[in-house]
Coordinates of C-alpha atoms and ligand atoms in Angstrom, one line a residue:
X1 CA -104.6 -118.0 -6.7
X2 CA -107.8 -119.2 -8.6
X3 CA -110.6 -120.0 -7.0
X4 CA -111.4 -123.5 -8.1
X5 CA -115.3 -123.3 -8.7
X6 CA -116.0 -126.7 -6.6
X7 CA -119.6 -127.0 -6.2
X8 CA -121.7 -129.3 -4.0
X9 CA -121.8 -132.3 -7.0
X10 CA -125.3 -133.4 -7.9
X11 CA -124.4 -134.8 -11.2
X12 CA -126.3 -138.0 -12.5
X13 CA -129.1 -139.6 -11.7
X14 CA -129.3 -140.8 -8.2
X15 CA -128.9 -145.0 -9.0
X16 CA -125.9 -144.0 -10.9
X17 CA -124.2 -141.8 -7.8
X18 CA -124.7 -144.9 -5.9
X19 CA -122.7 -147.3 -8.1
X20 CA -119.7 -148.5 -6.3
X21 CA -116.9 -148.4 -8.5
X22 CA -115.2 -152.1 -9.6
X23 CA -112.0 -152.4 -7.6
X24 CA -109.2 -154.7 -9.1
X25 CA -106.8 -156.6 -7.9
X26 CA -103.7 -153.8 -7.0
X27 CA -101.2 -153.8 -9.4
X28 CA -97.7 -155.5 -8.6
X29 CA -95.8 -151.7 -9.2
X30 CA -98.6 -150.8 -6.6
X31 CA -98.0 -153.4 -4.3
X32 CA -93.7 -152.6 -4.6
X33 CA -93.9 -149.0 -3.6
X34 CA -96.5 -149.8 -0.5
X35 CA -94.2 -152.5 1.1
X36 CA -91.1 -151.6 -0.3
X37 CA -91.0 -154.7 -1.8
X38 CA -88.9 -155.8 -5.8
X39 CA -91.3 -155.9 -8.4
X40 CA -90.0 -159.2 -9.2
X41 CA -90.4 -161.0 -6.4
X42 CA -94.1 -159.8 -6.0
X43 CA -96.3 -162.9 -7.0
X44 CA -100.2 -161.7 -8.2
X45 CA -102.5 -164.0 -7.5
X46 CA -105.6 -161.5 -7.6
X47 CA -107.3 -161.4 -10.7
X48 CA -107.4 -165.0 -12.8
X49 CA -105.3 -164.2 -15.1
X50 CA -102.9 -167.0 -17.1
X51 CA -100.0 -167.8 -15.1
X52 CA -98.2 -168.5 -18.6
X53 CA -98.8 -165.7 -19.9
X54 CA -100.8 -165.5 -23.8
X55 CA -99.8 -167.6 -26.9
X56 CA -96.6 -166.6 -28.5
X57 CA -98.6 -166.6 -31.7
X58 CA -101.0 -164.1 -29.8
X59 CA -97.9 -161.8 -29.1
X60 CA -96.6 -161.9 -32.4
X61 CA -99.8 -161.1 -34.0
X62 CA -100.0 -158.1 -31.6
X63 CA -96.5 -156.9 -32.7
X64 CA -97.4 -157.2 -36.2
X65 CA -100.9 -155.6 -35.7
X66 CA -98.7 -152.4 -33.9
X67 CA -98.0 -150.7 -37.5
X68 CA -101.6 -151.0 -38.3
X69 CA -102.7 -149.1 -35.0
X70 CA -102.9 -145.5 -36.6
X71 CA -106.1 -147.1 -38.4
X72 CA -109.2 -147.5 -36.1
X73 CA -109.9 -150.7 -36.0
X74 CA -112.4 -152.9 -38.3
X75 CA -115.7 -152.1 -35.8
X76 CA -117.5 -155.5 -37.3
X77 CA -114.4 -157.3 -36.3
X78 CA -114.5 -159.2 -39.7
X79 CA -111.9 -162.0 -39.1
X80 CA -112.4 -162.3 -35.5
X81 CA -116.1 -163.5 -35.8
X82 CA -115.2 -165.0 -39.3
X83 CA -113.0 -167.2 -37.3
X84 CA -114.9 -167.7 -33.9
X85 CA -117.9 -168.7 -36.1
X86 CA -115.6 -171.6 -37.4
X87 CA -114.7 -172.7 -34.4
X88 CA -118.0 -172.7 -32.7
X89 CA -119.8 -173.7 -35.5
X90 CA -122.5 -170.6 -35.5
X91 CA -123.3 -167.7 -38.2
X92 CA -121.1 -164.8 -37.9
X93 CA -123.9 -162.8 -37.6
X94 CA -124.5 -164.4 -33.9
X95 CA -121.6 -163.1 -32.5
X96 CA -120.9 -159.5 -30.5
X97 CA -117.7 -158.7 -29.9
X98 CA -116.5 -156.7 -26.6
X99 CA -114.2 -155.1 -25.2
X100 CA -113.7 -157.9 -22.6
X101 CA -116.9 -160.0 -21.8
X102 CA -118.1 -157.8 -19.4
X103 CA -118.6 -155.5 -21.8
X104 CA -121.4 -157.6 -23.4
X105 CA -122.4 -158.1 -19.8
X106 CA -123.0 -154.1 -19.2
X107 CA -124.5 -154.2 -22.9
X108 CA -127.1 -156.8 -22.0
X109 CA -128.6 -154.4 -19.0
X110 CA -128.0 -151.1 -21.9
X111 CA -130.2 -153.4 -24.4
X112 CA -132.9 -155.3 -22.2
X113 CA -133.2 -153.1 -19.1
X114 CA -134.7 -149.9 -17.9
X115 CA -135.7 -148.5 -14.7
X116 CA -138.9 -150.4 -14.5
X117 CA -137.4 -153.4 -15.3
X118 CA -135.4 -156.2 -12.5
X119 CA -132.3 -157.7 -13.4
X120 CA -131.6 -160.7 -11.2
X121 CA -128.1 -163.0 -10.6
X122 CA -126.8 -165.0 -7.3
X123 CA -125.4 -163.5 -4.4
X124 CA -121.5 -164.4 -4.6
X125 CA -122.0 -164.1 -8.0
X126 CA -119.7 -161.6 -10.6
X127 CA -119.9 -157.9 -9.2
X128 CA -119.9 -156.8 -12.8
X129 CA -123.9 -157.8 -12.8
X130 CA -124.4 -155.7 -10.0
X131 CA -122.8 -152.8 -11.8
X132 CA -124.3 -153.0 -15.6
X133 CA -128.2 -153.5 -13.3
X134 CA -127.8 -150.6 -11.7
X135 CA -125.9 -148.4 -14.3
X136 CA -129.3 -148.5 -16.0
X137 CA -131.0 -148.0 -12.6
X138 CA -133.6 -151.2 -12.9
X139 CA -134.4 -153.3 -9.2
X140 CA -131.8 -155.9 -8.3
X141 CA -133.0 -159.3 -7.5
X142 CA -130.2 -160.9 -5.8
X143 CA -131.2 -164.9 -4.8
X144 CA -129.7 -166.5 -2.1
X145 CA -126.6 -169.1 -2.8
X146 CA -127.0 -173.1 -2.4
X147 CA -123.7 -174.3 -0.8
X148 CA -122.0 -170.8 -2.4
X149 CA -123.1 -171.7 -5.5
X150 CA -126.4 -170.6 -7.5
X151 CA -129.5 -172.0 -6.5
X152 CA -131.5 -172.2 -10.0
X153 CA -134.8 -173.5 -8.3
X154 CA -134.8 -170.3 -6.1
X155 CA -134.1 -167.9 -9.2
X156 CA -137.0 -169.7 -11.0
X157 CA -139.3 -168.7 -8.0
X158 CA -138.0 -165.1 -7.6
X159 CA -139.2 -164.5 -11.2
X160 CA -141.4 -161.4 -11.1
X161 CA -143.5 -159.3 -13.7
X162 CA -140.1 -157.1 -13.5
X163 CA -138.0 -159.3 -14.4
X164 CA -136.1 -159.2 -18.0
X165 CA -132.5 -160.4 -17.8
X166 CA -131.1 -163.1 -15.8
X167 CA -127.1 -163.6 -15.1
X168 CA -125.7 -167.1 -14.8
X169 CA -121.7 -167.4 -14.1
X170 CA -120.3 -171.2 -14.9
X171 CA -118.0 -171.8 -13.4
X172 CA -118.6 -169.0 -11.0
X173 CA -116.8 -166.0 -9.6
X174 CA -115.5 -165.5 -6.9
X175 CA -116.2 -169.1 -5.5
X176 CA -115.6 -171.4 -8.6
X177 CA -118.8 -173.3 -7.3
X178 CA -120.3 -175.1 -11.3
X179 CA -123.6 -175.8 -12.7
X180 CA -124.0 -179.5 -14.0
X181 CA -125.1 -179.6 -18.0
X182 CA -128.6 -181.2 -17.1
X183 CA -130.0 -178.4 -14.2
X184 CA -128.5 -175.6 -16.3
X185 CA -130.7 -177.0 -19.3
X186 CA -133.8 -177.5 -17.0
X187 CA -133.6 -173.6 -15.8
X188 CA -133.4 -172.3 -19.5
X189 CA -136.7 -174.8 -20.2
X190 CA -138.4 -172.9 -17.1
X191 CA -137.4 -169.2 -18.2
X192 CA -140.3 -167.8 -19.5
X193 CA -139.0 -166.9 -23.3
X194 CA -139.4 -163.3 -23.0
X195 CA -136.6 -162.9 -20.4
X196 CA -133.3 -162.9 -21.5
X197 CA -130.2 -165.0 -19.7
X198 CA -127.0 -164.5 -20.1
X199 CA -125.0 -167.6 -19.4
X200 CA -121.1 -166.5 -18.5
X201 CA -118.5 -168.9 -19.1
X202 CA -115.3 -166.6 -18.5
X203 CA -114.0 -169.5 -17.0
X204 CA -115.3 -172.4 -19.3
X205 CA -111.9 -173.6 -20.6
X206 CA -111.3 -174.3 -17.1
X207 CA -113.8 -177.1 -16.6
X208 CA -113.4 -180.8 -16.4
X209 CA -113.4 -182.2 -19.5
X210 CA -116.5 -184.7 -17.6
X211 CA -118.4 -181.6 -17.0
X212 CA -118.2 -179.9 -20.5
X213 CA -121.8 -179.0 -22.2
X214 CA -121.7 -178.0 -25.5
X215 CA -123.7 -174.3 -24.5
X216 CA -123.7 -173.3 -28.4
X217 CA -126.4 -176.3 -29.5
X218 CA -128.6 -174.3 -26.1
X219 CA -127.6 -171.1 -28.3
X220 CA -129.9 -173.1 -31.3
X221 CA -132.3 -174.0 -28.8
X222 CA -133.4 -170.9 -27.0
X223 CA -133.7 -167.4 -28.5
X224 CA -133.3 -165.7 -25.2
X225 CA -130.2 -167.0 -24.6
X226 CA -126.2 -165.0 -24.6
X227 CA -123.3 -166.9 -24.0
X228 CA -120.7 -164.5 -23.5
X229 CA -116.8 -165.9 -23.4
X230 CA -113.7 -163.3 -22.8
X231 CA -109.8 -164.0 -24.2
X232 CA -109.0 -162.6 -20.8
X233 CA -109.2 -165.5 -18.4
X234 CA -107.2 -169.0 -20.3
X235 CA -106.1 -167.1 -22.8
X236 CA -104.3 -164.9 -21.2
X237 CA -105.4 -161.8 -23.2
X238 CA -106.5 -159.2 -19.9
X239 CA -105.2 -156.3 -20.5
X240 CA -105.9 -156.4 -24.6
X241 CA -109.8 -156.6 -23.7
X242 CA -111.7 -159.1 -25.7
X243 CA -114.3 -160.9 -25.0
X244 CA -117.3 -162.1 -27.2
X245 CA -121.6 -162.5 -27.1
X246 CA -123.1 -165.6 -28.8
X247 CA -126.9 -165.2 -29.1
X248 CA -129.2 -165.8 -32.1
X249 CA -129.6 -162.7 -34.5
X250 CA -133.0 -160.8 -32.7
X251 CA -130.8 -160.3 -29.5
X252 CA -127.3 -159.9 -31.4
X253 CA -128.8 -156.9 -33.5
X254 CA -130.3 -155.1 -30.2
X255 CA -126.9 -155.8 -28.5
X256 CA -124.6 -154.5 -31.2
X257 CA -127.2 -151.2 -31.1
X258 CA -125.6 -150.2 -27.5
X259 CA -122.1 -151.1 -28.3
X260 CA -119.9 -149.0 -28.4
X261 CA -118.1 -147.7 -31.5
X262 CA -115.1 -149.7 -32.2
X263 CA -115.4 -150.9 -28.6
X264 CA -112.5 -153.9 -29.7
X265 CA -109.1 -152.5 -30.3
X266 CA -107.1 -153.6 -33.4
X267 CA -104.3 -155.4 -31.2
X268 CA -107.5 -157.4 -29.4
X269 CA -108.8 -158.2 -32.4
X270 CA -105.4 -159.2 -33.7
X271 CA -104.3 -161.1 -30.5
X272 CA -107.6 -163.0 -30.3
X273 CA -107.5 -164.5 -33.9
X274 CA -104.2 -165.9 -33.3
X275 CA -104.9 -167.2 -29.9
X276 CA -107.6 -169.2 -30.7
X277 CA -104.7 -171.1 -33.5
X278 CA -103.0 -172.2 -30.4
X279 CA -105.3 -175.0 -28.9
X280 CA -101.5 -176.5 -27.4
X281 CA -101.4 -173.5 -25.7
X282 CA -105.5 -173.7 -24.1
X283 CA -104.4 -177.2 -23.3
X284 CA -100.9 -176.6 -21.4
X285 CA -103.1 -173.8 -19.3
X286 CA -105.5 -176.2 -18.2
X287 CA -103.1 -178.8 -17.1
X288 CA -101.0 -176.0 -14.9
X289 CA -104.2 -175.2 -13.6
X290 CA -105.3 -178.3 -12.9
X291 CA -102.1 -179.2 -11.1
X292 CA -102.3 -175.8 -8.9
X293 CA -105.5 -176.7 -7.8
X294 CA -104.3 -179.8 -6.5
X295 CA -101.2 -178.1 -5.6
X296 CA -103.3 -175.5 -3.3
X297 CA -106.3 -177.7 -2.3
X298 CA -103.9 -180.2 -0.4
X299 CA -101.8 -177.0 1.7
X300 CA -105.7 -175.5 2.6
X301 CA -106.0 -179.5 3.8
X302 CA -103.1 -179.7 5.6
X303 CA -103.5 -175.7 7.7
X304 CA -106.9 -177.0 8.6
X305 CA -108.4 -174.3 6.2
X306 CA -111.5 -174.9 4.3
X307 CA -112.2 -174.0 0.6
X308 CA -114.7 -174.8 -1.8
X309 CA -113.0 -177.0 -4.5
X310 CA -113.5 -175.0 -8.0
X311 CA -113.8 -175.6 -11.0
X312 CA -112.6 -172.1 -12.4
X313 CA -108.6 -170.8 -12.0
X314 CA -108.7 -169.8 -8.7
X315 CA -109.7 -171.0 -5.6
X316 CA -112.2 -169.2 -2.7
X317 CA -110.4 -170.3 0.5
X318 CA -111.8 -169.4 4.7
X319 CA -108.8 -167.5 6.4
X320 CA -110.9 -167.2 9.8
X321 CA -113.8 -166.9 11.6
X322 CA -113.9 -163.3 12.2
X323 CA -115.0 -160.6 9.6
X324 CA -111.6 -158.6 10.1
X325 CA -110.0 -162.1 8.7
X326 CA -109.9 -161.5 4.9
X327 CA -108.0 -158.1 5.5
X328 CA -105.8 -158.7 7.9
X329 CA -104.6 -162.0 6.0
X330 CA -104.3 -160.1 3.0
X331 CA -102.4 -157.5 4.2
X332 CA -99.7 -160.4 6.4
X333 CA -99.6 -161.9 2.4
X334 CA -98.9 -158.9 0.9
X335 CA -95.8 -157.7 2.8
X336 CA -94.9 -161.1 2.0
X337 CA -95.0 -160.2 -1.7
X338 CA -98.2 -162.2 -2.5
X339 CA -101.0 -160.4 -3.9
X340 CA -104.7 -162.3 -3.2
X341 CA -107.8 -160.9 -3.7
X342 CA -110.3 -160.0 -0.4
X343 CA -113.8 -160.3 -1.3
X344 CA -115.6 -158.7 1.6
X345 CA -117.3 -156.6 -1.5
X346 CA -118.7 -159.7 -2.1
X347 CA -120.2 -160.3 1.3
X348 CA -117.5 -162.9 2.0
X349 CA -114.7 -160.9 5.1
X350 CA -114.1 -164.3 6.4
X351 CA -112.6 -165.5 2.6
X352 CA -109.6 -164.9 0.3
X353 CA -109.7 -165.7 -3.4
X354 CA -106.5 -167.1 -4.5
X355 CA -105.7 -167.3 -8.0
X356 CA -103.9 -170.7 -9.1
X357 CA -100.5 -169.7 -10.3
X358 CA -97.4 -171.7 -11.4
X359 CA -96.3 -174.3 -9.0
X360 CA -93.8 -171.5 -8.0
X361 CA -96.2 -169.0 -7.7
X362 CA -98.3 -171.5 -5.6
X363 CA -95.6 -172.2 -3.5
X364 CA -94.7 -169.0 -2.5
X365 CA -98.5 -168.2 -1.3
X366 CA -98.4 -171.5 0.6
X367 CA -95.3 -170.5 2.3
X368 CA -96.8 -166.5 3.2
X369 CA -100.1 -168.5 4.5
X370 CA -98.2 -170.5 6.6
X371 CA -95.4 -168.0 7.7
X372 CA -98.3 -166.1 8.6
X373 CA -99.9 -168.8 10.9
X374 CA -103.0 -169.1 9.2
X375 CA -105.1 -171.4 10.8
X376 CA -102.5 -173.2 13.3
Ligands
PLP1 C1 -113.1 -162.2 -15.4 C2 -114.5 -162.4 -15.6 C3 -115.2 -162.0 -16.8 C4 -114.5 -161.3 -17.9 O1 -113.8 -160.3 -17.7 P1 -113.3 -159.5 -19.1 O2 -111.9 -159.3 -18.8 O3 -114.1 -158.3 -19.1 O4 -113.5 -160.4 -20.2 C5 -116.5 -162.2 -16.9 N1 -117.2 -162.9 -16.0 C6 -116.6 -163.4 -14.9 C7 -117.5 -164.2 -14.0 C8 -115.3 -163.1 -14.7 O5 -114.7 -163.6 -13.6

């Protein structure tokens, strides 16, 4: 036989061998053959996506985009920004597309960070940031939450010389903590102008209406300012990756310089044009979600377990007091067919983030947490 020529692997720089690769939420097929479970009885609650499902106007337009797929796709995304720039009132030429947001979000570190440089988000914030800073090996300055949530005061003060991009989830993720309009303005008024923020609002169609800002006028206010906003969350487009960058045209041009060529697939583009027709569809997803939140927030109350209350479509709930908690609850849940997402990579073994589902879906974790004796 062959002698495979394995050598001792020294490939890549040293900041990039220590990058921990993202984990996902595991797969329901996954989760089937490990328990020996039926695929359709296996209820995902692990990675936010739309319990409904996408837009039938969205499907269609994917099925109809099929016959077009031996093309590459149009890399300026033509009618996708055409139509985003309608809808959020900005030039097309503020727009990056991406193949999901955190696409955009590795793209900011490609475009605005080296090695010399500090990129700086919240602990408990989106792993992603962790990733893109130290794909592109510059210092991590990771601030200390307030109440789980960001602490904006305390990322004003841990501005250094270093620092030149700035990562702001809201709501945020993993513990759906939110940013009121009014301190969110007063932080981009403190950034000095020269650092770049990127403001994440993967979960914006999520908030309460009484909470909305309208982030696009702070777009036409601050030139260091991205917005970045995915199709995967409400939207219910995941798995066709799309997500979007709004930021005036000095920041757009250097991001669309490290993207990717034809980084958005025809079928995303396609999907995402005819999603955002369906404002019915936006609106049915927030009231499901709504109604699981209450749905979930009042079983936590009544197994004595305590959760932060979020504004986002899942929920960051305390299974214990130990740090073996998070696994071994997730592991009683998933031979119970319910798939949650642990988030010790987070810093958080004590928690479990449950996506909202249907009220079925919701249900069926409910009855796993409380087969499982959680709490009682
Ligand atoms: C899910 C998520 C995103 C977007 O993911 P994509 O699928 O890449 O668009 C971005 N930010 C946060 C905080 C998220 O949770």
């Amino acid at each position: 036989m062959q002698q495979n020529n394995v050598q001792q692997a020294h490939w890549g720089t040293d900041y990039v061998r220590s990058i921990s690769p993202y984990v996902g939420g595991k797969p329901i097929a996954e989760v089937a053959r490990q328990f020996g479970l039926q695929p359709e009885r296996i209820v995902k609650l692990a990675s936010n996506e739309n319990p409904l499902g996408m837009s039938p106007r969205a499907r269609d337009a994917v099925l109809a985009a099929m016959s077009d797929s031996t093309r590459y796709p149009d890399n300026d995304g033509y009618a996708l920004k055409q139509a985003l720039a309608q809808k959020l009132g900005v030039p097309a030429a503020w727009i990056t597309l991406g193949h999901g947001s955190s696409d955009l979000l590795e793209m900011a570190a490609r475009a605005l960070l080296t090695d010399a440089d500090a990129g700086m988000y919240a602990r408990y914030s989106f792993i992603v940031y962790t990733q893109a800073v130290q794909g592109v090996g510059a210092t991590h300055q990771v601030v200390p939450d307030r109440d789980f949530g960001h602490d904006l005061p305390a990322m004003l003060a841990a501005i250094t010389p270093q620092t030149k991009l700035i990562y702001v989830a809201n709501p945020n993720n993993p513990t759906g903590t939110f940013l009121e309009a009014d301190a969110l303005l007063s932080f981009l008024r403190q950034v000095p102008p020269h650092i770049a923020v990127v403001l994440d609002e993967a979960y914006g169609e999520y908030t309460e209406p009484g909470l909305r800002y309208d982030s696009m006028q702070w777009v036409r206010e601050f030139p260091n300012l991205i917005v970045s906003r995915t199709f995967s969350k409400a939207y219910g487009l995941a798995g066709l990756r799309i997500g979007y960058g709004v930021s005036q045209p000095p920041l757009t041009d250097v991001l669309n310089r490290v993207r990717s060529a034809f980084n958005t697939s025809s079928l995303g583009q396609a999907a995402a044009l005819a999603a955002l027709d369906d404002q019915d569809f936006i609106d049915q997803a927030y009231t499901v979600n709504r109604a699981g939140h209450a749905q979930l927030a009042a079983a936590f109350d009544a197994l004595g377990l305590h959760y932060i209350p979020s504004q986002g479509n899942f929920i960051l709930v305390k299974v214990g007091d130990d740090d073996g908690a998070g696994a071994r609850v997730n592991l009683a849940l998933l031979q119970r067919g319910v798939i949650a997402r642990p988030v010790d990579n987070y810093g958080l073994p004590q928690w479990l983030r449950i996506s909202i589902g249907t009220e079925a879906e919701n249900a069926a974790c409910i009855a796993a947490l409380r087969a499982h004796d959680v709490g009682g």
